[in-house]
Short mmCIF file of C-alpha atoms in Angstrom, two decimals:
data_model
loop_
_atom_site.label_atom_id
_atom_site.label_comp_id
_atom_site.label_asym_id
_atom_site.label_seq_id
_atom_site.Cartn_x
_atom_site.Cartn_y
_atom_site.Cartn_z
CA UNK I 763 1.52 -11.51 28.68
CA UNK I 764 4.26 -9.45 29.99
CA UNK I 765 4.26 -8.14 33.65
CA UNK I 766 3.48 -4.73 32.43
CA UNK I 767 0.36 -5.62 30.41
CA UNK I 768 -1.14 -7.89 33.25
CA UNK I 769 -0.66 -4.67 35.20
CA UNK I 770 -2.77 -2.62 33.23
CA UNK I 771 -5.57 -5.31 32.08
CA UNK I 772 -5.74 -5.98 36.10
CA UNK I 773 -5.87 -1.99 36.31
CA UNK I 774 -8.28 -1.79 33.45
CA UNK I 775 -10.46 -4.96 34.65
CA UNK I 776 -11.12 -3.07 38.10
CA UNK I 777 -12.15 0.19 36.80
CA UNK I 778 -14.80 -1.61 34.46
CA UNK I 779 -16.30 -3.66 37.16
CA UNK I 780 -16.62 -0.47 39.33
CA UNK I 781 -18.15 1.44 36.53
CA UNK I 782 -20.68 -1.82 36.05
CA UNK I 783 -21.79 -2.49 39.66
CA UNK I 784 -22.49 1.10 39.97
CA UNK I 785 -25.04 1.72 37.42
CA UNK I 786 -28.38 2.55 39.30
CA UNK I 787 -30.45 1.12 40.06
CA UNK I 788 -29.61 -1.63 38.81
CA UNK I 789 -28.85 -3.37 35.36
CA UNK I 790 -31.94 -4.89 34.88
CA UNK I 791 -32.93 -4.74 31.43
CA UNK I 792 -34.87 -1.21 30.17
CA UNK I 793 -33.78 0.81 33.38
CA UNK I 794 -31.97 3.44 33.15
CA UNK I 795 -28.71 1.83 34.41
CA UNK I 796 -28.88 -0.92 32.13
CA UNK I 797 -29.07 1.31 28.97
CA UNK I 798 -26.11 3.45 30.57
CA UNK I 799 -24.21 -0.06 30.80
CA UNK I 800 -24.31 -0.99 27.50
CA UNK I 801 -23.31 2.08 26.22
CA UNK I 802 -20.25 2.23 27.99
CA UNK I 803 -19.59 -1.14 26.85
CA UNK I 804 -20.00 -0.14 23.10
CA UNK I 805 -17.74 2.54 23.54
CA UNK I 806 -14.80 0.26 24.96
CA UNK I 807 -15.26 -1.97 21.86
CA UNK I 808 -15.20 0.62 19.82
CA UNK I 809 -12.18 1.98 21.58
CA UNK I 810 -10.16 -1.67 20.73
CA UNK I 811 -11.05 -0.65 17.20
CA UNK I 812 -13.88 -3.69 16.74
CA UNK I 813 -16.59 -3.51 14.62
CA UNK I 814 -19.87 -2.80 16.86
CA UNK I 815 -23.44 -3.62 16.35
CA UNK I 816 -26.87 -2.48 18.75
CA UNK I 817 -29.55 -5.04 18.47
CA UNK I 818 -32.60 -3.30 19.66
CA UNK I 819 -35.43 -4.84 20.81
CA UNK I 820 -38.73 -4.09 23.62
CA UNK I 821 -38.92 -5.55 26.78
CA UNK I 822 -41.15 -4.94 30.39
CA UNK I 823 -39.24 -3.12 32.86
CA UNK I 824 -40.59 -2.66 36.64
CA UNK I 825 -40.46 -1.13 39.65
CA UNK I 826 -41.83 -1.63 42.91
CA UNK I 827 -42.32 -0.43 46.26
CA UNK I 828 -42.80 -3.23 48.12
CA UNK I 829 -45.90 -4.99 49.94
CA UNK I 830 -47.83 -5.74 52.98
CA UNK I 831 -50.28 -7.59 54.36
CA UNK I 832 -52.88 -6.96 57.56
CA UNK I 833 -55.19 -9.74 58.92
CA UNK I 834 -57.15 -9.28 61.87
CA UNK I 835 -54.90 -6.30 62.87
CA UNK I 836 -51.14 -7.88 63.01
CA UNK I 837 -49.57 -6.51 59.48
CA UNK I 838 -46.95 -9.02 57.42
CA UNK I 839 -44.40 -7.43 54.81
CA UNK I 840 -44.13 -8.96 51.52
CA UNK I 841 -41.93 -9.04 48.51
CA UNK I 842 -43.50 -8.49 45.36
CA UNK I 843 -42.99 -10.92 42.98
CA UNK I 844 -40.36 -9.35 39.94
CA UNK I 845 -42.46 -7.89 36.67
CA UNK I 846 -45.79 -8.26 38.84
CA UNK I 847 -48.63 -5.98 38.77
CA UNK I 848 -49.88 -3.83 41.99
CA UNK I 849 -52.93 -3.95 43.99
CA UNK I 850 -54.73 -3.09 46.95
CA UNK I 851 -57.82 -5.17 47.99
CA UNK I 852 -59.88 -7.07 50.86
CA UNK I 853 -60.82 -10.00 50.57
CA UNK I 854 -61.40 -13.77 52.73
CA UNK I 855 -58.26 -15.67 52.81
CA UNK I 856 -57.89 -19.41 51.31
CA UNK I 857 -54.93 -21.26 51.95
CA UNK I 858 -54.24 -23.78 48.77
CA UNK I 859 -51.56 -26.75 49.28
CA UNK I 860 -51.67 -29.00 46.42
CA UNK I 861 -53.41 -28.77 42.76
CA UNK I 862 -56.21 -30.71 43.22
CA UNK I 863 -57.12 -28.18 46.06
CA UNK I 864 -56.52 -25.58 43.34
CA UNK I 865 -58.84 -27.44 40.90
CA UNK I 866 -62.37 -26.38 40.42
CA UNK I 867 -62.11 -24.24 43.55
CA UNK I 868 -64.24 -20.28 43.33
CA UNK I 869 -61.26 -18.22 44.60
CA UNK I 870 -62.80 -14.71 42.64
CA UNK I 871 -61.66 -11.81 44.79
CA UNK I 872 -59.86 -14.14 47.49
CA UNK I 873 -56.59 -13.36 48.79
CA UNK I 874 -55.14 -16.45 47.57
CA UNK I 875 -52.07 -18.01 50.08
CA UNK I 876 -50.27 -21.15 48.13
CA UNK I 877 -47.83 -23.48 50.47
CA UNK I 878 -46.24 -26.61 50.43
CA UNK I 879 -46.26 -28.61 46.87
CA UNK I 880 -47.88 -25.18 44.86
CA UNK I 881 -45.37 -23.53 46.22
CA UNK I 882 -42.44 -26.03 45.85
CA UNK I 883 -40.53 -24.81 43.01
CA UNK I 884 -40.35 -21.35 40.88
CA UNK I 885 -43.07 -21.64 37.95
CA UNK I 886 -42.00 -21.47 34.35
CA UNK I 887 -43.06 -18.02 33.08
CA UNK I 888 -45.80 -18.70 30.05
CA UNK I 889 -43.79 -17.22 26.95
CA UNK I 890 -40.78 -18.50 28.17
CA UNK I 891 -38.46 -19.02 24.69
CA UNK I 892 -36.70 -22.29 25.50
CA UNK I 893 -38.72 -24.59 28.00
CA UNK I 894 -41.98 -25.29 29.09
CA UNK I 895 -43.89 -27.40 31.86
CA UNK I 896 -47.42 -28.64 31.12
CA UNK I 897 -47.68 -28.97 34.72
CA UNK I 898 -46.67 -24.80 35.75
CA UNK I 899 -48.81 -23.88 32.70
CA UNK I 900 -52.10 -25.79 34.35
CA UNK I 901 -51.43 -23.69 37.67
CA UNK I 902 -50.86 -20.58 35.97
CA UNK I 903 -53.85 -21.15 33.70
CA UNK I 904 -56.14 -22.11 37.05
CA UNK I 905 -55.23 -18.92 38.81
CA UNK I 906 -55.95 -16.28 35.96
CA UNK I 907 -59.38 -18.44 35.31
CA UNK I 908 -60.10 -18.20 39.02
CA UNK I 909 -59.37 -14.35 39.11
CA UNK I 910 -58.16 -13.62 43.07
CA UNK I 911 -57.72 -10.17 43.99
CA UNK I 912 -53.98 -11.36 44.45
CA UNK I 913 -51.71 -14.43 45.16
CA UNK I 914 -49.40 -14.84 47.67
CA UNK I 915 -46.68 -17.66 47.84
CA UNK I 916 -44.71 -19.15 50.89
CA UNK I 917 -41.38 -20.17 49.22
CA UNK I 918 -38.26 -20.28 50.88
CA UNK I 919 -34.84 -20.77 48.79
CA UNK I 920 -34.79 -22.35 45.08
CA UNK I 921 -30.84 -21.69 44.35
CA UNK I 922 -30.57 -23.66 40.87
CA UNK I 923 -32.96 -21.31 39.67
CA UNK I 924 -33.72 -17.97 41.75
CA UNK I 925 -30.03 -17.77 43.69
CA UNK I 926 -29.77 -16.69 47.11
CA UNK I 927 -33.28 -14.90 46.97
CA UNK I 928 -35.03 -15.32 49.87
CA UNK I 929 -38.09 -15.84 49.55
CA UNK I 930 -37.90 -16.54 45.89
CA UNK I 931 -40.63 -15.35 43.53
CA UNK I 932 -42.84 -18.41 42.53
CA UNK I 933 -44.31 -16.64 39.69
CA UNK I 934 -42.08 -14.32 37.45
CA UNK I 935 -43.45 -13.31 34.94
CA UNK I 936 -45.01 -9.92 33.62
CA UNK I 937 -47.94 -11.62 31.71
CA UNK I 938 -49.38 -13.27 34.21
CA UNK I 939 -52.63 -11.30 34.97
CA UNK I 940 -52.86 -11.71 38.86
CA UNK I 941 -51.09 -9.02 41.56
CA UNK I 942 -48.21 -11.88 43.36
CA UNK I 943 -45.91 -11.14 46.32
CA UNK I 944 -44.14 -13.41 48.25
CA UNK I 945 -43.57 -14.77 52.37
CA UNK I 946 -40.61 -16.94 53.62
CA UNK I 947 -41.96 -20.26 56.20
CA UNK I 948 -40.98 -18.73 58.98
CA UNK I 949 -42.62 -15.69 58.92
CA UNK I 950 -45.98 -17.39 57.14
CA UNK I 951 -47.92 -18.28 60.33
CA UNK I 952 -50.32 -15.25 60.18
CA UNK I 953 -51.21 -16.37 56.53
CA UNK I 954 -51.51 -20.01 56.68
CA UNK I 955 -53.62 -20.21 59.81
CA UNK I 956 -55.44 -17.39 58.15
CA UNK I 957 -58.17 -19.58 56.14
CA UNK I 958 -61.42 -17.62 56.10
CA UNK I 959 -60.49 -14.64 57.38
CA UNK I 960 -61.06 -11.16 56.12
CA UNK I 961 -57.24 -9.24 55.26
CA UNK I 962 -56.03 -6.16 53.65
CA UNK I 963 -53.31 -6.45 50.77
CA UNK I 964 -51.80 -4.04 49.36
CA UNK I 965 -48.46 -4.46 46.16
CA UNK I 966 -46.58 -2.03 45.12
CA UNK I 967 -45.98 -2.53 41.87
CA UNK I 968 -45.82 -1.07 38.17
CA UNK I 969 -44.48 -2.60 34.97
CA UNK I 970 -43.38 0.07 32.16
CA UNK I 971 -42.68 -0.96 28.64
CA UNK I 972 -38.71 0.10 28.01
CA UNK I 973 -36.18 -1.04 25.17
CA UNK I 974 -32.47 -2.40 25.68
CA UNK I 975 -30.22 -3.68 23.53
CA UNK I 976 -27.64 -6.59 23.27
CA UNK I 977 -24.28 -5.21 22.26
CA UNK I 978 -22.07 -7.19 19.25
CA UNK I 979 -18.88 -6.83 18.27
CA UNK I 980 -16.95 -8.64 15.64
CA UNK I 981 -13.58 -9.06 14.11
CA UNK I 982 -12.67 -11.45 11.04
CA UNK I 983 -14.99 -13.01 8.70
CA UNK I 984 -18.65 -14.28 10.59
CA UNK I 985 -18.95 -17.07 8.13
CA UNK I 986 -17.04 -19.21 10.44
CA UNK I 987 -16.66 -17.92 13.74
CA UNK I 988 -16.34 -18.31 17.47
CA UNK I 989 -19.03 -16.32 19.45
CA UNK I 990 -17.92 -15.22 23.34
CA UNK I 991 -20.78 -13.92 25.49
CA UNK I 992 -21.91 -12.83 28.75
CA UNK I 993 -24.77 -11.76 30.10
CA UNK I 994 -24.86 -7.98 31.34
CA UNK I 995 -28.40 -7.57 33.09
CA UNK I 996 -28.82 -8.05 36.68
CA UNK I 997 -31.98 -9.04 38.79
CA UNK I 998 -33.38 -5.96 40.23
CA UNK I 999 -32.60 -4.90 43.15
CA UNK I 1000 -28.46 -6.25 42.57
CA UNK I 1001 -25.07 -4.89 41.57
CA UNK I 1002 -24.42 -8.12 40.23
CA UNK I 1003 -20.64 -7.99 40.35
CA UNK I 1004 -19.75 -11.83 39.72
CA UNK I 1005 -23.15 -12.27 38.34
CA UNK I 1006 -21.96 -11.08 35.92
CA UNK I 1007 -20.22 -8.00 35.76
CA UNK I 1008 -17.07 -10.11 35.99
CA UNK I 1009 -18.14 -12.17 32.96
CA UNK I 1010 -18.86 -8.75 30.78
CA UNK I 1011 -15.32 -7.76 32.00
CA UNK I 1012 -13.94 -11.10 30.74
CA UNK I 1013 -15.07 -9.46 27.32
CA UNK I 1014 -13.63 -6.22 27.54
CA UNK I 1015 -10.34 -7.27 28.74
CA UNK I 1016 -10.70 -9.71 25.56
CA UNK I 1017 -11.51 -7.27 23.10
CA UNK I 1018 -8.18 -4.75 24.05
CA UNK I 1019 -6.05 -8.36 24.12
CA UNK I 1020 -7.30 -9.00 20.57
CA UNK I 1021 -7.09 -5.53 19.51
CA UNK I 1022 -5.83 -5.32 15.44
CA UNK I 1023 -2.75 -3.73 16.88
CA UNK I 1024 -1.88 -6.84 18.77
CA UNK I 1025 -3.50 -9.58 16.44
CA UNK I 1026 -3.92 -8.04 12.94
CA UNK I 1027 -4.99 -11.19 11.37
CA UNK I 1028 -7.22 -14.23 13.28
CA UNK I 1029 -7.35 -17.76 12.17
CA UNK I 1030 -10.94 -17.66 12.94
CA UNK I 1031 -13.86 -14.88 13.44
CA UNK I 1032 -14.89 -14.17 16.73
CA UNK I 1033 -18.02 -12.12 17.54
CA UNK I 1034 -18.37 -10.97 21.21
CA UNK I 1035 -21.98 -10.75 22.31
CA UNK I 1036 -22.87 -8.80 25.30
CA UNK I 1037 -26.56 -9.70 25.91
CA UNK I 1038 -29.16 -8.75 27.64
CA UNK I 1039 -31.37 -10.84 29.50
CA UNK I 1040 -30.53 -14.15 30.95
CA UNK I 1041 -31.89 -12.55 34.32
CA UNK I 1042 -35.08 -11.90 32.47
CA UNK I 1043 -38.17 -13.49 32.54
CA UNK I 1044 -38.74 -13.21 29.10
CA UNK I 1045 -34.92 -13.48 27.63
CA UNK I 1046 -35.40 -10.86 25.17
CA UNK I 1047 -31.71 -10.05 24.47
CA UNK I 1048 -31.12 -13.80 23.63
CA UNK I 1049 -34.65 -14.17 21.58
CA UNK I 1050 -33.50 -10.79 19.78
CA UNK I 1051 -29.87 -12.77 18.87
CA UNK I 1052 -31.21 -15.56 18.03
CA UNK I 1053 -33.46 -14.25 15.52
CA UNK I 1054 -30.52 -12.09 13.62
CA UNK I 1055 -28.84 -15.24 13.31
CA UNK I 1056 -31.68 -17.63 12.76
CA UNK I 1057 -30.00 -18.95 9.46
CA UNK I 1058 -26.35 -18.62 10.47
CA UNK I 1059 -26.30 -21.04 13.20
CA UNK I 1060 -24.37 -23.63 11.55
CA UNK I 1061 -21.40 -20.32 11.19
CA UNK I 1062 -20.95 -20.92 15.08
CA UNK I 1063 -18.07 -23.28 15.79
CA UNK I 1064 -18.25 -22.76 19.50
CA UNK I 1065 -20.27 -20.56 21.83
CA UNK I 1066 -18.11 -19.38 24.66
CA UNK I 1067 -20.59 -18.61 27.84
CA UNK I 1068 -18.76 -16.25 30.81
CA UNK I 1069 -20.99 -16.12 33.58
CA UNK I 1070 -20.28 -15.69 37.76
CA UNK I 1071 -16.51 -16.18 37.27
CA UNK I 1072 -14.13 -14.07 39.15
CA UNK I 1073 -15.09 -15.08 42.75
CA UNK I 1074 -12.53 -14.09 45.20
CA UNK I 1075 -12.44 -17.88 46.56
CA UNK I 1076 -11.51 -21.03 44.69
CA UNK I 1077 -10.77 -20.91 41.24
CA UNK I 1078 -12.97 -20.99 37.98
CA UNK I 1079 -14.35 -23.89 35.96
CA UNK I 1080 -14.39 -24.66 32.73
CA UNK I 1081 -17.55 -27.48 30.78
CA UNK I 1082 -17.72 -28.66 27.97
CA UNK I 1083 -20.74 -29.47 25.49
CA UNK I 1084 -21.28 -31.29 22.35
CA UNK I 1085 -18.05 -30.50 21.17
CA UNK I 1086 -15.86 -32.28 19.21
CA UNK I 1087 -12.58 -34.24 20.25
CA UNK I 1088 -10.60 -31.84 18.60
CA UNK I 1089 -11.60 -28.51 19.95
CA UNK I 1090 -12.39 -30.28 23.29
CA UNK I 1091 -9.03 -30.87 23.57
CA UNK I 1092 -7.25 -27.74 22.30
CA UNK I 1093 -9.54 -25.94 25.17
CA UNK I 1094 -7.97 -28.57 27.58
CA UNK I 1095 -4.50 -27.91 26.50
CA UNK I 1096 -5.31 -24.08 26.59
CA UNK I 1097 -6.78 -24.16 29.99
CA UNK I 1098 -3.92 -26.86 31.16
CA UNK I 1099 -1.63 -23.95 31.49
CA UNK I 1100 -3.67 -21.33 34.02
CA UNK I 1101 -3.46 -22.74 37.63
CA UNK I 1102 -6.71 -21.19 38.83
CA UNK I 1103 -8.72 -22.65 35.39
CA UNK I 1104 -10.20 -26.73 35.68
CA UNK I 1105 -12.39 -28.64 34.56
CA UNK I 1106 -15.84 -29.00 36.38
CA UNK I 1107 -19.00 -30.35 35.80
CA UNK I 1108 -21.98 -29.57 33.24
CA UNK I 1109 -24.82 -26.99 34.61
CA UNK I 1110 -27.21 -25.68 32.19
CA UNK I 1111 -28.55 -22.55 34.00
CA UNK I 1112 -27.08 -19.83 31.66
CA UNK I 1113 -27.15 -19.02 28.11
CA UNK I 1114 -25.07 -21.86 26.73
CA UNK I 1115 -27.85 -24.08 27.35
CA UNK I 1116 -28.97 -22.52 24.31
CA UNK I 1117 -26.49 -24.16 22.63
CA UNK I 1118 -25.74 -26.90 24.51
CA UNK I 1119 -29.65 -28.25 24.47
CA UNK I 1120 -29.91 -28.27 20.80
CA UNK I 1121 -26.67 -30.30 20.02
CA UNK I 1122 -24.59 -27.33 19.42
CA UNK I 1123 -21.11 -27.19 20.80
CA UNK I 1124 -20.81 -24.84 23.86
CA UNK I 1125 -17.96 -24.60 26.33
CA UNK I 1126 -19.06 -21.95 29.68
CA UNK I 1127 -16.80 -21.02 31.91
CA UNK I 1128 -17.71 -19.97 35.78
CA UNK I 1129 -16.80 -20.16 39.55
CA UNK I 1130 -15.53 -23.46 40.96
CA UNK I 1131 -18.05 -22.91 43.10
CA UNK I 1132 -21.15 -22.18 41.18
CA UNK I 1133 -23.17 -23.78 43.45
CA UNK I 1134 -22.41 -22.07 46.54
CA UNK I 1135 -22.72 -18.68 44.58
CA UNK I 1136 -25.97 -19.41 43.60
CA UNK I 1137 -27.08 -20.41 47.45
CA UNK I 1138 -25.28 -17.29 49.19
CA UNK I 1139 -24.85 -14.51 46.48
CA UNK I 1140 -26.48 -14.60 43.54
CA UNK I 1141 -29.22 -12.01 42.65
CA UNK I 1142 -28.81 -10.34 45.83
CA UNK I 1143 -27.34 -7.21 47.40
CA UNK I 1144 -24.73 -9.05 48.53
CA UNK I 1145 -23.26 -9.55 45.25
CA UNK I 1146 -20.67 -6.42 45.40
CA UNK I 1147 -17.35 -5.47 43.34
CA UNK I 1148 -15.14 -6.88 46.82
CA UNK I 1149 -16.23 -10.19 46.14
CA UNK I 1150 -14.20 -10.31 42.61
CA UNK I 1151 -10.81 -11.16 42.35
CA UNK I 1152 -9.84 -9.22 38.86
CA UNK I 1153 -6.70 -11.27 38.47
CA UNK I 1154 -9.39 -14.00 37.74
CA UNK I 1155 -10.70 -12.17 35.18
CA UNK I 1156 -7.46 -11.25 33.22
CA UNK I 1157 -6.71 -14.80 33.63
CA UNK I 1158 -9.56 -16.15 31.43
CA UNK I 1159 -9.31 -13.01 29.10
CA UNK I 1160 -5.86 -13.94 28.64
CA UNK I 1161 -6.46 -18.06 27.77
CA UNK I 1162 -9.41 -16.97 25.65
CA UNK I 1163 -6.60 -15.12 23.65
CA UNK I 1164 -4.73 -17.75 23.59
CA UNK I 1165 -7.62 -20.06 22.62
CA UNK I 1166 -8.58 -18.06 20.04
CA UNK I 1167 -5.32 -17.22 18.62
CA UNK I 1168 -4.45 -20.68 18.14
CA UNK I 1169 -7.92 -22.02 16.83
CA UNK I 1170 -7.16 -25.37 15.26
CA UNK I 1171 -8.61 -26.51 11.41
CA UNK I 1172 -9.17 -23.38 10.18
CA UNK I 1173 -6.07 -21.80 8.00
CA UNK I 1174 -5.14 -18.26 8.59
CA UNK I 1175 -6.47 -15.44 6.26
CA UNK I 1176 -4.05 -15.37 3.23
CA UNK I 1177 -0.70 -12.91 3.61
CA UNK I 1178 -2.47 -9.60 3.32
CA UNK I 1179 -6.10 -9.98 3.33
CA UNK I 1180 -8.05 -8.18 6.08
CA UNK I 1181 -10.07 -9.39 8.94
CA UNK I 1182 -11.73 -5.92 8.17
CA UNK I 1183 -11.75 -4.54 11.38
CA UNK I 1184 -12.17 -1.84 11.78
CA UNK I 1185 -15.70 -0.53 10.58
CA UNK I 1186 -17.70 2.20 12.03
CA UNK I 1187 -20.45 1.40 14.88
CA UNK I 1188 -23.61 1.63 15.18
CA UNK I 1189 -25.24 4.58 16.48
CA UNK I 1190 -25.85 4.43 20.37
CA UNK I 1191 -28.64 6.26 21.54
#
């Protein structure tokens, strides 16, 4: 691109990630900032004349006030676990440390304190889509049987999974049936020396059934086509500027550098999905794509993932998955030319594990340092607009061009046919 159009994409890249990080209260999906979001995405696809699609579907929202704890008069805060229900009860403490202690055991209308190896690891919600562990189902399964008044966890930090939170929620998940709120270690000592005694909880918590919607917009032909996405929901409680403001950017930036004006005819379709829910329990935004497209699949030559890039330090990273020599190495040759863009390893905590899992060719793109992101930044408050480089951004906006532009195997449309962009949207509401 010429100096003048980095200018404004840099320009325009900064006043969408401000606009993103401050939708309140967040961008989790159903609250009112996340519907807000996506409309003002639709409107700047609609603006680079592309066609543009709402996928509705339901999903749990929640809010919560936070949580507390009194035993024998000294009083410990707590942090309710995401999409859990409220409570206030009494009830005899019992402090549980492995399953078999879990096993068999009358906890009804305990205050139930899990440590050590039940609280080693965040459990696998129970209608998660795409994975499952027999083991997190039998602990799930023993606590609702059991039926405490609530359950409290001592976790500390699970990064691959949860981020930076601290303490992370063991249990997220807005079907399970038990009040849950969480304790770091350090500040655990009142609980776990507790067993037996009579304490006070109370959760602040309410789920509310809401709606969202993943946005979709498309130029060229579907039948064969390259599909770009990002996730734009946050964890509550986050601005969520690399994660991933930055990546829905990434898309926007896209969309005006692929704009009919500059490109009137692609050698291949490309659909880019803004969806809505990767920081969801449930995934509903993903289950709700997958579902339109459950027998056109096989259409997707490549799913692009964009998600935590644009960290002021380092540069990004590029992986690749299940994809063939050929495309694997015109993304090489693409990315060979941007100084700040490398190769890096695989990581499968994002939405082109989707892909990637069942054989499908993926390529995501994020942070060289992904993994300190996730153990300082991600999912917390800390994860602010300053912390984005938007150079970074127009840099991978502009190589997806590029990419895309120059897709390899497929001929161009014939001299005169149209991509038939654009078409009118679908109503926002």
């Amino acid at each position: 691109m010429g100096s003048d159009v980095d200018s404004r994409a840099s320009r325009s890249a900064l006043e969408h990630l401000d606009a993103l990080c401050a939708m309140q209260p967040d961008r989790r999906p159903g609250s009112r900032g996340n519907h807000v979001a996506t409309e003002y995405v639709a409107a700047e696809f609609v603006r680079s004349s592309w066609r543009v699609q709402a996928q509705e579907f339901a999903c749990l929202d929640w809010e919560t006030g936070g949580g507390s704890i009194t035993v024998g008069g000294s009083t410990l805060e707590l942090t309710p676990s995401p999409y859990g229900l409220g409570v206030v009860a009494r009830g005899p403490l019992r402090v549980l440390r492995s399953v078999g202690e879990l096993e068999g055991t009358d906890l009804a209308g305990s205050i139930v304190v899990l440590a050590d190896d039940l609280a080693s690891e965040p459990l696998t919600p129970k209608a998660f889509p795409f994975y499952g562990s027999e083991e997190h189902m039998a602990i799930v399964a023993s606590l609702e049987r059991s039926q405490p008044a609530a359950v409290i966890a001592v976790t500390g930090l699970y990064p691959d999974l949860c981020g930076a939170l601290d303490p992370f929620p063991l249990i997220e998940d807005g079907d399970f049936t038990i009040p849950t709120a969480n304790v770091r270690p350090a500040d655990a000592a009142l609980l776990l020396n507790g067993e037996g005694l009579m304490a006070s909880v109370e959760i602040r918590s309410e789920r509310k059934p809401s709606g969202a919607r993943n946005i979709v917009a498309a130029r060229g032909s579907q039948n064969r086509r390259v599909t770009v996405v990002a996730h734009v929901d946050t964890k509550p409680g986050t601005p969520g500027a690399v994660d991933n403001a930055a990546g829905v950017v990434v898309l926007l930036v896209l969309a005006d550098l692929l704009t009919p004006g500059r490109h009137h005819l692609l050698p291949i379709g490309v659909e880019l999905l803004v969806v809505n829910g990767e920081d969801h329990y449930a995934a509903p935004g993903e289950v709700a794509w997958l579902e339109s497209n459950r027998d056109k699949l096989d259409n997707v030559e490549l799913m692009i993932n964009i998600d935590g890039i644009g960290y002021r330090e380092g540069g990004s990273a590029f992986s690749l998955y299940n994809v063939n020599n050929e495309i694997a190495e015109h993304a090489r040759r693409t990315f060979a030319t941007c100084e700040d863009i490398t190769e890096g390893p695989q990581w499968y905590q994002s939405d082109h594990a989707i892909f990637a899992m069942q054989g499908r060719a993926a390529l995501a793109l994020t942070t060289e340092r992904v993994q300190e992101m996730l153990a300082v930044l991600f999912h917390t408050e800390h994860d602010t607009p300053d912390k984005v480089d938007v150079n970074r951004i127009v840099s991978i906006a502009t190589a997806l061009e590029t990419m895309l532009t120059r897709w390899p195997r497929v001929p161009p449309p014939a001299q005169g046919s149209s991509d038939g962009s654009p078409e009118s949207t679908a109503p926002m509401t």
